[in-house]
């Protein structure tokens, strides 16, 4: 392995850890604010997370508010899970013998989670559009949710890569058992 | 697998140990063991040639096809 590749991999590993921890903190913060809003002080809906104001939705219907915030929490948790898989890949990858079952499982996991995030984000975005049509003024959720399309694309690409990786494992095993 | 490896039979006939064969054919004990136990997925012609030379036999003496029922 080239020294520059090693440095880039180390930097990416550190960045993945930071993003993973950031997403955990974000999920925890939203979850905490959500429970505070429901159980203690409904005013919390005005600043759920970093100026995210969902008080209009809370006043419109508590059920829709619970569904939307739960969806945001689930999406955020799935993103944290995705980066947890990325961190684990960096811990397990061995570039001398790169094709291992563990890494294959993690790559497949990333593909499925990314697809899940993409689908969920699309559903939530459609739900927000519908709520806007009902006259509920919602803030821009791009900062907490994202588009959805990107994750669908990411999921599809990673799913294809995971299939190629599985074939790589077969070839490596065959190569190892060639005397 | 329907291909049976009779390496152990030939080794016994020639009274040759695995260590000795490994030295003569320049293969690791682990790889020879994979071949002997029938776990190998493929055998290189060069390996087969070296084994045949060391054991003074034909490829057919080492490999055998037995149909699975």
Coordinates of C-alpha atoms in Angstrom, one line a residue:
Chain A
X1 CA 0.0 0.0 0.0
X2 CA 1.2 3.5 -0.9
X3 CA 2.0 5.8 2.1
X4 CA -0.4 8.4 0.6
X5 CA -3.2 5.8 0.5
X6 CA -2.5 4.9 4.1
X7 CA -2.7 8.6 5.2
X8 CA -6.0 9.1 3.2
X9 CA -7.5 6.0 4.8
X10 CA -6.5 7.2 8.3
X11 CA -8.0 10.7 7.6
X12 CA -11.2 9.1 6.3
X13 CA -11.3 6.8 9.4
X14 CA -11.1 9.8 11.7
X15 CA -13.7 11.8 9.7
X16 CA -16.0 8.8 9.8
X17 CA -15.6 8.6 13.6
X18 CA -16.4 12.3 13.9
X19 CA -19.5 12.1 11.7
X20 CA -20.6 9.0 13.6
X21 CA -20.3 10.7 16.9
X22 CA -21.9 13.9 15.6
X23 CA -24.9 11.9 14.3
X24 CA -25.2 10.1 17.6
X25 CA -25.2 13.5 19.5
X26 CA -27.8 14.9 17.0
X27 CA -30.1 11.9 17.4
X28 CA -29.8 12.0 21.1
X29 CA -30.5 15.7 21.2
X30 CA -33.6 15.5 19.0
X31 CA -34.8 12.5 21.0
X32 CA -34.3 14.3 24.3
X33 CA -36.1 17.5 23.0
X34 CA -38.9 15.4 21.6
X35 CA -39.6 13.8 25.0
X36 CA -39.3 17.1 26.8
X37 CA -41.8 18.6 24.3
X38 CA -44.2 15.7 24.8
X39 CA -43.9 15.2 28.5
X40 CA -42.8 18.5 30.1
X41 CA -43.0 21.6 28.0
X42 CA -44.7 21.8 24.6
X43 CA -42.8 25.1 24.0
X44 CA -39.8 22.9 23.2
X45 CA -41.3 22.4 19.8
X46 CA -40.2 25.9 18.9
X47 CA -36.6 24.9 19.1
X48 CA -36.4 21.1 18.7
X49 CA -32.8 21.0 17.4
X50 CA -30.7 23.9 16.1
X51 CA -33.5 26.3 15.6
X52 CA -35.8 23.7 14.1
X53 CA -39.3 25.1 14.8
X54 CA -42.1 22.6 14.5
X55 CA -44.5 24.4 16.8
X56 CA -47.0 25.0 14.0
X57 CA -47.2 21.3 13.3
X58 CA -47.6 20.6 17.1
X59 CA -50.5 23.1 17.3
X60 CA -52.0 21.7 14.1
X61 CA -52.0 18.0 15.2
X62 CA -49.9 16.3 17.9
X63 CA -50.2 13.0 16.1
X64 CA -48.6 14.4 12.9
X65 CA -45.9 16.0 15.0
X66 CA -45.1 12.7 16.7
X67 CA -44.9 10.9 13.3
X68 CA -42.7 13.6 11.7
X69 CA -40.3 13.9 14.6
X70 CA -40.1 10.1 15.0
X71 CA -39.3 9.9 11.3
X72 CA -36.5 12.5 11.7
X73 CA -35.2 10.5 14.7
X74 CA -35.3 7.2 12.8
X75 CA -33.5 8.8 9.7
X76 CA -30.9 10.3 12.0
X77 CA -30.4 6.9 13.8
X78 CA -30.1 5.1 10.5
X79 CA -27.5 7.7 9.3
X80 CA -25.5 7.0 12.5
X81 CA -25.8 3.3 11.9
X82 CA -24.5 3.8 8.4
X83 CA -21.4 5.6 9.7
X84 CA -21.0 3.0 12.4
X85 CA -20.7 0.4 9.5
X86 CA -18.2 2.7 7.8
X87 CA -16.1 3.0 10.9
X88 CA -16.3 -0.8 11.3
X89 CA -15.1 -1.3 7.7
X90 CA -12.1 0.9 8.4
X91 CA -11.3 -1.3 11.5
X92 CA -11.7 -4.6 9.6
X93 CA -10.3 -3.8 6.2
X94 CA -7.1 -5.6 5.3
X95 CA -5.8 -4.5 1.9
X96 CA -3.5 -7.6 1.6
X97 CA -6.6 -9.8 1.7
X98 CA -9.4 -7.4 1.1
X99 CA -12.2 -9.8 0.3
X100 CA -13.6 -11.1 3.7
X101 CA -17.0 -12.1 4.7
X102 CA -17.1 -9.5 7.5
X103 CA -16.4 -6.6 5.1
X104 CA -18.9 -8.0 2.6
X105 CA -21.6 -8.1 5.3
X106 CA -20.8 -4.5 6.3
X107 CA -20.9 -3.2 2.7
X108 CA -24.3 -5.0 2.1
X109 CA -25.5 -3.5 5.4
X110 CA -24.5 0.0 4.2
X111 CA -26.3 -0.6 1.0
X112 CA -29.5 -1.7 2.7
X113 CA -29.4 1.1 5.3
X114 CA -28.7 3.8 2.6
X115 CA -31.7 2.5 0.6
X116 CA -33.8 2.5 3.8
X117 CA -32.8 6.1 4.6
X118 CA -33.5 7.2 1.0
X119 CA -37.0 5.6 1.0
X120 CA -37.8 7.0 4.4
X121 CA -36.6 10.5 3.5
X122 CA -38.7 10.4 0.3
X123 CA -41.8 9.4 2.3
X124 CA -41.2 12.1 5.0
X125 CA -40.6 14.8 2.3
X126 CA -43.9 13.8 0.6
X127 CA -45.6 13.9 4.0
X128 CA -44.2 17.4 4.5
X129 CA -45.5 18.5 1.1
X130 CA -48.9 17.2 2.0
X131 CA -48.8 19.0 5.4
X132 CA -47.8 22.2 3.6
X133 CA -50.9 21.8 1.3
X134 CA -53.0 21.5 4.5
X135 CA -51.8 25.0 5.5
X136 CA -49.2 24.0 8.0
X137 CA -46.1 26.3 7.8
X138 CA -43.1 24.0 8.2
X139 CA -39.5 25.0 8.3
X140 CA -37.0 23.8 5.7
X141 CA -36.1 20.3 6.8
X142 CA -33.1 19.9 4.5
X143 CA -30.7 20.5 7.3
X144 CA -32.0 17.6 9.4
X145 CA -33.4 15.3 6.7
X146 CA -31.8 15.7 3.3
X147 CA -33.2 15.0 -0.1
X148 CA -33.6 11.2 -0.1
X149 CA -32.6 10.9 -3.8
X150 CA -28.9 11.0 -2.9
X151 CA -29.3 8.2 -0.4
X152 CA -31.3 6.1 -2.9
X153 CA -28.5 6.5 -5.5
X154 CA -25.9 5.8 -2.8
X155 CA -27.8 2.7 -1.7
X156 CA -28.2 1.4 -5.3
X157 CA -24.5 1.9 -6.1
X158 CA -23.3 0.3 -2.8
X159 CA -25.7 -2.6 -3.4
X160 CA -24.1 -3.2 -6.8
X161 CA -20.6 -2.9 -5.2
X162 CA -21.6 -5.5 -2.5
X163 CA -22.6 -8.0 -5.2
X164 CA -19.2 -7.4 -7.0
X165 CA -17.5 -7.8 -3.6
X166 CA -19.3 -11.2 -3.0
X167 CA -17.9 -12.4 -6.4
X168 CA -14.5 -11.1 -5.3
X169 CA -14.7 -13.3 -2.2
X170 CA -15.5 -16.4 -4.3
X171 CA -12.6 -15.7 -6.6
X172 CA -10.2 -15.1 -3.6
X173 CA -11.4 -18.4 -2.0
X174 CA -10.9 -20.2 -5.3
X175 CA -7.4 -18.7 -5.6
X176 CA -6.5 -19.7 -2.1
X177 CA -7.6 -23.3 -2.8
X178 CA -5.6 -23.5 -6.0
X179 CA -2.6 -25.7 -5.4
Chain B
X1 CA -16.7 -33.6 -5.4
X2 CA -16.6 -36.4 -7.9
X3 CA -12.8 -36.0 -8.4
X4 CA -11.0 -38.0 -5.8
X5 CA -7.3 -37.2 -5.0
X6 CA -5.4 -40.4 -4.3
X7 CA -2.2 -38.6 -3.3
X8 CA -2.0 -40.4 0.1
X9 CA -2.3 -43.8 -1.7
X10 CA 0.6 -42.9 -4.1
X11 CA 2.7 -41.5 -1.2
X12 CA 2.1 -44.7 0.7
X13 CA 3.1 -46.8 -2.3
X14 CA 6.3 -44.8 -2.8
X15 CA 6.8 -44.7 1.0
X16 CA 7.2 -41.0 1.0
X17 CA 6.2 -38.6 3.8
X18 CA 4.3 -35.4 3.3
X19 CA 7.4 -33.4 4.5
X20 CA 9.6 -35.1 1.9
X21 CA 7.1 -34.6 -0.9
X22 CA 6.7 -30.9 0.1
X23 CA 10.4 -30.4 -0.2
X24 CA 10.6 -32.2 -3.5
X25 CA 7.7 -30.4 -5.2
X26 CA 8.4 -27.1 -3.5
X27 CA 4.9 -26.7 -2.0
X28 CA 4.0 -25.7 1.5
X29 CA 2.7 -28.4 3.9
X30 CA -0.6 -26.5 4.1
X31 CA -1.1 -26.5 0.4
X32 CA -0.2 -30.2 0.1
X33 CA -2.7 -30.9 2.9
X34 CA -5.4 -29.0 1.1
X35 CA -4.7 -31.2 -2.0
X36 CA -4.5 -34.4 0.0
X37 CA -7.8 -33.9 1.9
X38 CA -9.6 -33.0 -1.3
X39 CA -10.4 -29.4 -0.4
X40 CA -8.5 -28.0 -3.4
X41 CA -10.7 -26.3 -6.0
X42 CA -8.0 -26.4 -8.7
X43 CA -4.5 -27.9 -9.4
X44 CA -1.9 -26.1 -11.6
X45 CA -0.3 -28.2 -14.3
X46 CA 3.1 -27.2 -12.9
X47 CA 2.1 -28.6 -9.5
X48 CA 0.8 -31.8 -11.1
X49 CA 3.9 -32.2 -13.1
X50 CA 6.1 -31.8 -10.0
X51 CA 4.1 -34.3 -8.0
X52 CA 4.1 -36.8 -10.9
X53 CA 7.9 -36.4 -11.2
X54 CA 8.5 -36.8 -7.4
X55 CA 6.2 -39.8 -7.1
X56 CA 7.2 -41.3 -10.5
X57 CA 3.6 -41.7 -11.6
X58 CA 0.9 -40.5 -14.0
X59 CA -1.7 -37.8 -13.3
X60 CA -4.3 -40.6 -13.5
X61 CA -2.7 -42.3 -10.5
X62 CA -3.3 -39.2 -8.4
X63 CA -6.7 -38.0 -9.7
X64 CA -9.7 -40.3 -10.2
X65 CA -13.2 -39.5 -11.4
X66 CA -16.0 -41.2 -9.4
X67 CA -19.6 -40.4 -10.4
X68 CA -21.8 -39.2 -7.6
X69 CA -25.2 -41.0 -7.3

